[in-house]
Each structure stands twice: as structure tokens, then as C-alpha cells.
Amino acid sequence: MTETIVLAYSGGLDTSVATKWLQEERGYDVVCLLADLGNQPDVDSARERGLKAGALSVDVVDAREDFLRYFAFPALAANALYQGGYPLATALGRPLIAKLLVDRAREVGASAVAHGCTGKGNDQVRFDLAIRALGPDLTIVGTARENLMTRDQAIEYAARFSIPVETTVESPYSTDENLWGRSIECGVLEDPWVEPPEEIYAWTRHLQETPAESDYVTIGFERGTPVSLDGDRLSPVPLVERLNDLAGRHGIGRIDMVEDRLVGIKSREIYEAPAAVALMEAHRALEALTLSRRQRAFKERVAQEYAELIYEGLWFTAQHQDLAAYIQSTQRHVTGEVRVRLARAGAVAVGRQAPRSLYSHELATYGEGDRYDQTAAQGFIAIWGLPVQLQAEQQLLRQPGDPKTLATPNQPAPDNGADG
Ligand code: ARG
């Protein structure tokens, strides 16, 4: 009996060819799974292509809300950015697509699942690890890393089997998108010295094309999760869609970075993530109001670990569950509103309020109503400074007036090319 394989399908050239290739070369019956995470697939033409390529069926799953609720929003609660810049849109999408593949494999009694990732990227790692965690008995086929077709060969292959391919010129870029952001790589972007051409951007305006007038948006959070815009309670999908649109018009969320892939190479990556960037700005502003200094400092370290774990494909692990539990716990008073100004490629929090705020005007003010006892500061500093003074006396003492007092020990003078 022919075995069935479930393929993560996008409707593009590569996965359409993969649909045929899995039948011809590997002898599988193929079920195509088109997961919609907000990438706005052209469902009709994708379905037509998949069926022309011989798929048993092309199944479309709208996973947008699950994606935001269980993947993107927890990453927002953590303030997760890989290497300080990438909000992890693609990386967050992969474990969900893998879960959908495994679920569908169970439903149709498949023995295998497939994805079209190349052998040079992070995405294959994320898919494979998630599949091994959720369906260890399933065979995994990585079509692109196993058949190694060039683009021309893929087009030829499609023509041979009468699979319709777009007549438009294929973009030289590789892109991936979902509601949390858009990733763009390849083409001229592979030269890290070259400024990204304007044509690669789809969600954000160039700085010079942004509106002259600022927009203000008030983002409401409950326990670290965004729930409203300007007082309108919105479910995750419309909230993020609206914010992507609004912030994108102001050119917010363009990210240009060289990042370190898990598979050992540096790569130049461009991202567009208007909503993610604006939400993170707002979320951090609300945390500044509602978390203590130590909570903020420790959480930042956790955020880094969390971001790396997501990037490295370790979503379905106990380490993830443990960090997620900590992060969720930190969010119990991160409820309130943040007013964000959107202008000239920047999202800036300009106002924040929270029912459980730790900000005390009576303590902070230099004006009327000051309740802070400034005389108590002297005693505090006397004790806080005790070890500093003691160490200076015992170990750091230098001659009064010695300019070396200002220097860091053993630090050579900077060499600016002038001879000293
Ligand atoms: N470098 C990013 C990551 O590893 C984006 C990958 C984009 N994937 C793609 N197929 N274009 O998460």
C-alpha cells in the first residue's frame, strides 16, 4: 500500500515541484497542508497548483489566532529579540506549522511529513526538532535539501509535469511572512555592504515617504498581552493587522542585520515587523512601570535565553516550558495602557498608566507633595558606600593629585596613530 506524506505547502514553485517529486521519486501519496499564519496565501491558485501536481488534497488551515496567542504574544511578553534585533517571526512560525503537520499526519494516517527548507538555514532545524518532539515515529523528508534543484531545473520540472508556474519573473529574494513579521534574504542582500533596495519592502514605507503628521495609538495590555487599540477591544488578529498597517505607514519596524545562524554561517537578513516593534516598545514601557528593578534586570537575561531557544528550534522542550512559566508569572501586574507616538520610522512610548503601577508621584516629585525623606539618604549612602571607601583606602590609594588616579589599571593609552 502506498504511504502518505503530509507536505508543508506554500503554493509557490518549490513546494509545488516538491509535491510531484515526492510522488515520482519517493513513491508517496501527498497531502498538501497550507498553514495560514497571516501570509495571505492565494488559496485558489495554490489549491489548483497542488492538485495539478497530483496532491490528494490541499488543506488550508487558518492558524493566525493560535500563532499570535500561543507563539507571538508569549515572545512579546518576554521581549524576545534575537541578537538584539530580530523579533523572531519566522522562527516562531515553524513549530506551529510542524505541529499542524503532525496533527494532519495523524488524521490521514500518514507515515511521513515533508518541508521544503534548504539545508543551509535555521528553518529545517526548527521543523525537524519540532516534528521529532511531537511525532518521533514520523519520517521527515526535506525536499529542497535532498533534491538540490536549481531554480531553472525546478521550472523545467514543473513544465514537464504541466504544473502551472507564475509567468511573472520570480523574485531574486527569499521571503517568509506571517503576522509577526516579514523576513527577506538572498539576491543583492547577500552583500552586507549593499543598502537594501526599496523594492524588497512590502509592509513599511521609506522614511522619506512617511506622513508628516504623527499618529498616536493607545495600546491596552492585560497581563502582558495586548488587548485593545485606542480603547477598542480587539482579538489578536485584527489588533496586529491594524497595528502592522498603522506603524508600517510610518516606516516603523525595518530591521537590517547580520545574524549568526544555528548552522554556523553569518547571514544578512532584512526584517519588517511594524506591529511587533511597536508592541514591544509599548510592552517594555508598561513593564518599566509595573516591575521592580530586579525583576526587570533578571527578566532581561531570561529574554535573551528565550530568544535564543526560539531561534534554535527548541520550542518543544522542558527548558522552554520553564522559561515560559517564569515569564508568564512576571506578567501578572503588567496590565494598563501605553500611548505610543508613531512617526518617522520610530515608535516611541510617550505615556503609560497602570492600576498596579509602582511609580509613586509623591516619592518622585521635586514639586509639591513630596513625601520622600531626603535626610534619610545620607544614612543610606553612608552604609552603601562603606565597602567602596574601605577598599579605596586599603587598595586603591594613590598620591593626591596623581593623574593615574583616574586611569583603569593596566589600561594602555589609546593609539590613534599619532606618535606619542
Ligand atoms: N533568518 C531568519 C530566521 O532564521 C529568517 C528566515 C527566513 N526564511 C526564509 N525561508 N526566507 O528565522
Coordinates of C-alpha atoms and ligand atoms in Angstrom, one line a residue:
M1 CA 0.0 0.0 0.0
T2 CA 1.3 3.5 -0.9
E3 CA 2.3 5.5 2.1
T4 CA 1.1 9.0 2.7
I5 CA 3.2 12.1 3.4
V6 CA 1.9 15.5 4.6
L7 CA 3.9 18.4 3.0
A8 CA 4.1 21.9 4.4
Y9 CA 2.9 23.6 1.3
S10 CA 3.0 27.3 0.3
G11 CA 1.7 27.2 -3.2
G12 CA 4.9 28.6 -4.6
L13 CA 7.2 27.0 -7.2
D14 CA 9.3 25.0 -4.9
T15 CA 6.6 23.2 -2.9
S16 CA 4.6 22.6 -6.0
V17 CA 7.5 20.8 -7.5
A18 CA 8.1 19.0 -4.2
T19 CA 4.5 17.7 -4.4
K20 CA 5.3 16.0 -7.7
W21 CA 8.8 15.0 -6.7
L22 CA 7.6 13.2 -3.5
Q23 CA 5.3 11.1 -5.7
E24 CA 7.7 10.4 -8.6
E25 CA 10.9 9.9 -6.7
R26 CA 9.8 8.7 -3.3
G27 CA 6.5 7.0 -4.1
Y28 CA 4.3 8.8 -1.6
D29 CA 0.8 9.9 -1.8
V30 CA 0.9 13.6 -1.0
V31 CA -1.4 15.7 1.2
C32 CA -0.5 19.4 1.0
L33 CA -1.0 21.4 4.1
L34 CA -1.2 25.2 3.6
A35 CA -0.9 26.8 7.0
D36 CA -2.1 30.4 7.1
L37 CA -0.2 32.4 9.7
G38 CA -1.1 35.7 8.2
N39 CA 0.9 35.3 5.0
Q40 CA -2.2 35.9 2.9
P41 CA -1.9 32.9 0.6
D42 CA -3.7 32.9 -2.7
V43 CA -5.7 29.9 -1.7
D44 CA -7.4 29.2 -5.0
S45 CA -4.3 29.2 -7.2
A46 CA -2.3 27.3 -4.5
R47 CA -5.0 24.7 -4.4
E48 CA -5.2 24.4 -8.2
R49 CA -1.4 24.1 -8.5
G50 CA -1.2 21.5 -5.7
L51 CA -3.9 19.4 -7.3
K52 CA -2.3 19.7 -10.8
A53 CA 0.9 18.5 -9.2
G54 CA -1.0 15.4 -8.1
A55 CA -1.8 16.1 -4.4
L56 CA -4.6 14.0 -2.9
S57 CA -5.8 17.3 -1.3
V58 CA -4.7 20.8 -0.5
D59 CA -5.8 21.5 3.0
V60 CA -5.8 25.1 4.3
V61 CA -5.6 25.8 8.0
D62 CA -6.2 29.2 9.4
A63 CA -3.8 29.3 12.3
R64 CA -3.4 33.0 12.6
E65 CA -5.1 33.4 16.0
D66 CA -3.2 30.4 17.5
F67 CA 0.0 31.8 16.1
L68 CA -0.4 35.1 17.9
R69 CA -1.9 33.8 21.1
Y70 CA 0.4 30.9 21.8
F71 CA 3.6 31.9 19.9
A72 CA 4.0 35.6 19.2
F73 CA 2.4 37.0 22.3
P74 CA 4.4 34.9 24.7
A75 CA 7.5 36.1 22.8
L76 CA 6.2 39.7 23.3
A77 CA 5.7 39.1 27.0
A78 CA 9.4 38.1 27.1
N79 CA 10.5 41.0 24.9
A80 CA 12.3 38.3 22.8
L81 CA 14.7 39.7 20.2
Y82 CA 17.4 37.5 18.6
Q83 CA 20.8 39.2 18.8
G84 CA 19.1 42.4 19.9
G85 CA 17.0 43.0 16.7
Y86 CA 15.0 40.2 15.2
P87 CA 11.5 39.7 16.6
L88 CA 11.6 36.1 15.5
A89 CA 8.6 36.0 13.2
T90 CA 9.8 33.1 11.0
A91 CA 11.3 31.3 14.0
L92 CA 8.0 31.4 15.9
G93 CA 6.0 30.2 13.0
R94 CA 7.9 26.9 12.4
P95 CA 7.0 25.0 15.5
L96 CA 3.3 25.8 14.9
I97 CA 3.5 24.6 11.3
A98 CA 5.3 21.5 12.4
K99 CA 2.5 20.8 14.9
L100 CA -0.1 21.2 12.2
L101 CA 1.8 18.8 10.0
V102 CA 2.0 16.2 12.7
D103 CA -1.7 16.6 13.6
R104 CA -2.7 16.2 10.0
A105 CA -0.4 13.2 9.6
R106 CA -2.3 11.5 12.4
E107 CA -5.7 12.4 10.8
V108 CA -4.9 10.9 7.4
G109 CA -2.7 8.1 8.7
A110 CA 0.5 9.3 7.1
S111 CA 3.8 7.8 8.0
A112 CA 5.9 10.8 7.0
V113 CA 5.9 14.6 6.8
A114 CA 7.9 17.0 4.5
H115 CA 9.0 20.5 4.3
G116 CA 10.8 22.5 1.6
C117 CA 13.6 24.1 3.6
T118 CA 17.1 24.2 2.3
G119 CA 20.0 22.5 4.1
K120 CA 21.6 25.8 4.9
G121 CA 19.0 27.5 7.0
N122 CA 17.6 27.5 10.5
D123 CA 14.1 26.6 9.4
Q124 CA 14.9 23.0 8.6
V125 CA 16.3 22.6 12.2
R126 CA 13.1 24.1 13.7
F127 CA 10.8 21.9 11.6
D128 CA 12.8 18.7 12.3
L129 CA 13.2 19.3 16.0
A130 CA 9.5 20.1 16.5
I131 CA 8.5 17.1 14.4
R132 CA 10.8 14.8 16.3
A133 CA 9.4 16.1 19.6
L134 CA 5.7 15.7 18.6
G135 CA 5.8 12.7 16.2
P136 CA 9.1 10.8 16.7
D137 CA 7.8 7.9 14.6
L138 CA 7.3 10.0 11.5
T139 CA 9.8 10.0 8.7
I140 CA 10.9 13.5 7.8
V141 CA 11.7 14.5 4.2
G142 CA 13.4 17.8 3.5
T143 CA 12.7 18.1 -0.2
A144 CA 15.0 21.0 -1.1
R145 CA 17.9 19.7 0.8
E146 CA 17.5 16.3 -0.7
N147 CA 16.8 17.0 -4.3
L148 CA 19.0 20.1 -4.7
M149 CA 17.3 21.5 -7.8
T150 CA 18.3 24.9 -9.2
R151 CA 15.6 27.4 -9.9
D152 CA 15.8 26.6 -13.6
Q153 CA 15.6 22.9 -13.0
A154 CA 12.6 23.4 -10.8
I155 CA 10.9 25.4 -13.6
E156 CA 11.7 22.7 -16.1
Y157 CA 10.4 20.0 -13.7
A158 CA 7.2 21.9 -13.3
A159 CA 6.8 22.3 -17.1
R160 CA 7.5 18.6 -17.6
F161 CA 4.5 17.7 -15.4
S162 CA 2.3 20.6 -16.5
I163 CA 2.3 22.3 -13.1
P164 CA 1.3 25.9 -13.7
V165 CA 4.0 28.3 -12.6
E166 CA 3.6 32.0 -12.4
T167 CA 4.6 33.8 -15.7
T168 CA 5.9 36.8 -13.7
V169 CA 9.6 37.0 -13.1
E170 CA 10.4 35.2 -9.9
S171 CA 11.8 37.5 -7.3
P172 CA 15.5 37.1 -6.6
Y173 CA 14.7 37.2 -2.9
S174 CA 13.6 34.5 -0.5
T175 CA 10.8 35.8 1.8
D176 CA 8.8 34.4 4.6
E177 CA 5.9 36.2 6.2
N178 CA 3.4 35.9 9.0
L179 CA 1.5 38.4 11.2
W180 CA 4.6 38.9 13.4
G181 CA 6.8 40.0 10.5
R182 CA 8.4 39.5 7.1
S183 CA 11.9 38.1 6.5
I184 CA 13.8 38.8 3.4
E185 CA 17.1 37.3 2.2
C186 CA 19.2 36.5 -0.9
G187 CA 19.9 38.5 -4.0
V188 CA 21.9 41.7 -3.5
L189 CA 21.2 41.4 0.2
E190 CA 23.9 38.8 0.3
D191 CA 26.4 41.6 0.1
P192 CA 26.3 43.2 3.6
W193 CA 27.8 46.4 2.3
V194 CA 24.9 47.0 -0.1
E195 CA 21.9 49.0 1.2
P196 CA 18.7 47.1 0.8
P197 CA 16.9 48.2 -2.4
E198 CA 13.5 49.8 -1.7
E199 CA 11.7 47.0 -3.8
I200 CA 12.2 44.4 -1.1
Y201 CA 9.9 46.2 1.4
A202 CA 6.2 45.4 1.3
W203 CA 4.9 46.5 4.7
T204 CA 6.8 49.6 5.6
R205 CA 7.3 53.0 3.9
H206 CA 10.6 54.6 3.2
L207 CA 11.4 57.3 5.8
Q208 CA 11.0 59.9 3.2
E209 CA 7.5 58.7 2.3
T210 CA 6.2 58.6 5.8
P211 CA 3.4 61.0 6.8
A212 CA 4.5 64.4 8.1
E213 CA 1.9 64.2 10.9
S214 CA 2.5 61.8 13.8
D215 CA -0.1 59.3 14.8
Y216 CA -0.8 58.3 18.4
V217 CA -2.2 54.9 19.4
T218 CA -3.1 53.8 22.9
I219 CA -2.3 50.1 23.4
G220 CA -4.1 48.3 26.2
F221 CA -2.5 45.3 27.8
E222 CA -3.8 42.7 30.2
R223 CA -1.1 40.6 32.0
G224 CA 1.4 41.4 29.3
T225 CA -0.9 40.6 26.4
P226 CA -2.2 43.3 24.1
V227 CA -6.0 43.5 24.1
S228 CA -7.0 46.9 22.8
L229 CA -6.1 49.8 20.5
D230 CA -7.5 53.2 21.3
G231 CA -10.0 51.6 23.7
D232 CA -11.4 49.2 21.1
R233 CA -11.1 45.7 22.4
L234 CA -9.7 43.6 19.6
S235 CA -8.9 39.9 19.2
P236 CA -5.3 39.2 18.3
V237 CA -5.6 39.0 14.6
P238 CA -7.3 42.4 13.9
L239 CA -5.2 44.0 16.6
V240 CA -1.9 43.0 15.0
E241 CA -3.2 43.6 11.4
R242 CA -4.3 47.1 12.3
L243 CA -1.0 47.9 14.0
N244 CA 1.1 46.5 11.2
D245 CA -0.8 48.8 8.9
L246 CA -0.6 51.9 11.1
A247 CA 3.0 51.5 12.1
G248 CA 4.1 50.4 8.7
R249 CA 2.8 53.6 7.2
H250 CA 5.2 55.4 9.4
G251 CA 8.1 53.3 8.3
I252 CA 8.4 51.5 11.7
G253 CA 9.9 48.1 12.0
R254 CA 12.6 47.9 9.3
I255 CA 15.5 45.8 10.6
D256 CA 18.8 45.2 8.8
M257 CA 21.1 42.9 10.5
V258 CA 23.9 40.3 10.1
E259 CA 23.0 37.4 12.2
D260 CA 24.5 34.2 13.3
R261 CA 22.6 31.2 12.0
L262 CA 22.5 28.0 14.1
V263 CA 24.1 26.1 11.2
G264 CA 27.3 28.0 11.5
I265 CA 27.1 30.8 9.0
K266 CA 26.6 34.5 9.2
S267 CA 23.9 35.8 7.0
R268 CA 22.5 39.2 6.1
E269 CA 18.8 39.4 6.9
I270 CA 16.2 42.1 6.5
Y271 CA 13.0 42.1 8.5
E272 CA 9.8 44.2 8.5
A273 CA 7.9 43.9 11.8
P274 CA 5.9 47.1 12.4
A275 CA 3.4 45.7 14.9
A276 CA 6.0 43.6 16.7
V277 CA 8.3 46.6 17.2
A278 CA 5.5 49.0 18.3
L279 CA 4.1 46.4 20.7
M280 CA 7.5 45.7 22.2
E281 CA 8.1 49.4 22.8
A282 CA 4.7 49.7 24.5
H283 CA 5.1 46.5 26.5
R284 CA 8.5 47.5 27.8
A285 CA 7.2 50.9 28.8
L286 CA 4.4 49.2 30.8
E287 CA 6.9 46.8 32.5
A288 CA 9.0 49.8 33.5
L289 CA 6.0 51.0 35.4
T290 CA 4.9 47.7 36.9
L291 CA 8.0 45.5 37.5
S292 CA 10.7 46.1 40.2
R293 CA 14.3 46.8 39.2
R294 CA 15.4 43.3 40.0
Q295 CA 12.5 41.8 38.1
R296 CA 13.4 43.9 35.0
A297 CA 17.1 43.0 35.2
F298 CA 16.6 39.3 35.6
K299 CA 13.8 39.1 33.1
E300 CA 16.1 40.7 30.5
R301 CA 18.5 37.8 30.9
V302 CA 15.7 35.4 30.6
A303 CA 14.6 37.2 27.4
Q304 CA 17.9 36.6 25.8
E305 CA 17.9 32.9 26.7
Y306 CA 14.3 32.6 25.5
A307 CA 15.0 34.3 22.2
E308 CA 18.0 32.0 21.5
L309 CA 15.9 29.0 22.4
I310 CA 13.2 30.1 19.9
Y311 CA 15.8 30.8 17.2
E312 CA 17.5 27.5 17.7
G313 CA 14.3 25.4 17.3
L314 CA 13.9 24.3 20.9
W315 CA 10.3 25.3 21.3
F316 CA 9.0 21.9 22.4
T317 CA 11.4 21.4 25.3
A318 CA 11.2 21.5 29.0
Q319 CA 13.6 24.5 29.1
H320 CA 11.0 26.4 27.1
Q321 CA 8.2 25.4 29.4
D322 CA 10.2 26.5 32.4
L323 CA 11.2 29.9 31.0
A324 CA 7.6 30.5 29.7
A325 CA 6.2 29.8 33.2
Y326 CA 8.6 32.4 34.7
I327 CA 7.8 34.9 32.0
Q328 CA 4.1 34.4 32.5
S329 CA 4.4 34.8 36.2
T330 CA 6.2 38.2 35.8
Q331 CA 3.2 39.5 33.8
R332 CA 0.6 39.3 36.5
H333 CA 0.5 43.1 37.0
V334 CA 1.6 44.1 33.5
T335 CA -1.9 45.5 32.9
G336 CA -2.5 49.0 31.7
E337 CA -2.2 51.4 28.8
V338 CA 0.6 52.9 26.8
R339 CA 0.3 55.8 24.4
V340 CA 2.7 55.4 21.6
R341 CA 3.7 58.1 19.1
L342 CA 4.3 56.7 15.6
A343 CA 6.4 59.0 13.4
R344 CA 9.4 59.0 11.1
A345 CA 10.3 55.3 11.4
G346 CA 10.0 55.4 15.2
A347 CA 7.5 54.1 17.7
V348 CA 8.0 55.9 21.0
A349 CA 6.1 55.4 24.2
V350 CA 5.1 58.8 25.4
G351 CA 2.6 57.9 28.1
R352 CA 1.9 55.0 30.3
Q353 CA -0.5 54.1 33.2
A354 CA -1.3 51.0 35.2
P355 CA -3.7 50.2 38.0
R356 CA -0.9 48.4 39.8
S357 CA 1.8 50.9 39.0
L358 CA 4.9 51.0 41.2
Y359 CA 5.5 54.6 40.2
S360 CA 4.8 57.0 43.1
H361 CA 4.4 60.6 42.2
E362 CA 4.7 61.5 45.9
L363 CA 8.1 59.9 46.1
A364 CA 9.4 61.0 42.7
T365 CA 8.3 64.6 42.6
Y366 CA 10.6 67.6 43.2
G367 CA 7.4 69.7 43.4
E368 CA 4.5 70.0 45.9
G369 CA 3.5 67.0 48.0
D370 CA 7.0 65.4 48.3
R371 CA 6.9 62.6 50.8
Y372 CA 10.4 61.4 50.3
D373 CA 12.7 61.8 53.3
Q374 CA 15.8 63.3 51.8
T375 CA 17.6 63.3 55.1
A376 CA 17.4 59.5 55.2
A377 CA 19.5 59.4 52.0
Q378 CA 22.6 60.3 54.0
G379 CA 22.4 57.2 56.2
F380 CA 21.7 55.0 53.3
I381 CA 24.7 56.3 51.3
A382 CA 27.0 56.0 54.4
I383 CA 26.3 52.3 54.6
W384 CA 26.0 51.6 50.9
G385 CA 29.4 53.4 50.4
L386 CA 31.1 51.7 53.3
P387 CA 32.9 49.0 51.3
V388 CA 33.7 51.4 48.5
Q389 CA 35.5 53.7 50.9
L390 CA 37.2 50.9 52.7
Q391 CA 38.6 49.3 49.5
A392 CA 39.8 52.6 48.2
E393 CA 41.7 53.3 51.4
Q394 CA 43.3 49.8 51.5
Q395 CA 43.9 49.0 47.9
L396 CA 43.4 51.9 45.5
L397 CA 45.1 54.7 47.3
R398 CA 47.3 56.9 45.2
Q399 CA 49.0 60.2 45.8
P400 CA 46.6 63.1 45.9
G401 CA 46.9 64.9 42.6
D402 CA 48.3 61.8 40.8
P403 CA 46.6 61.8 37.4
K404 CA 46.8 58.0 37.4
T405 CA 44.0 58.0 40.0
L406 CA 41.7 58.4 37.0
A407 CA 43.1 55.6 35.0
T408 CA 41.9 52.0 34.9
P409 CA 44.8 49.7 36.0
N410 CA 46.9 48.4 33.2
Q411 CA 45.0 50.2 30.5
P412 CA 47.3 51.4 27.8
A413 CA 46.7 54.9 26.3
P414 CA 44.7 54.6 23.1
D415 CA 46.8 54.6 19.9
N416 CA 45.3 57.0 17.5
G417 CA 48.1 56.8 15.0
A418 CA 49.8 59.9 16.4
D419 CA 53.2 59.2 17.8
G420 CA 53.3 59.7 21.5
Ligands
ARG1 N1 16.9 34.3 9.3 C1 15.6 34.2 9.8 C2 15.4 33.0 10.7 O1 16.2 32.2 10.7 C3 14.6 34.2 8.7 C4 14.5 33.0 7.8 C5 13.6 33.3 6.6 N2 13.3 32.1 6.0 C6 13.0 32.1 4.7 N3 12.6 31.0 4.2 N4 13.2 33.1 3.9 O2 14.5 33.0 11.4

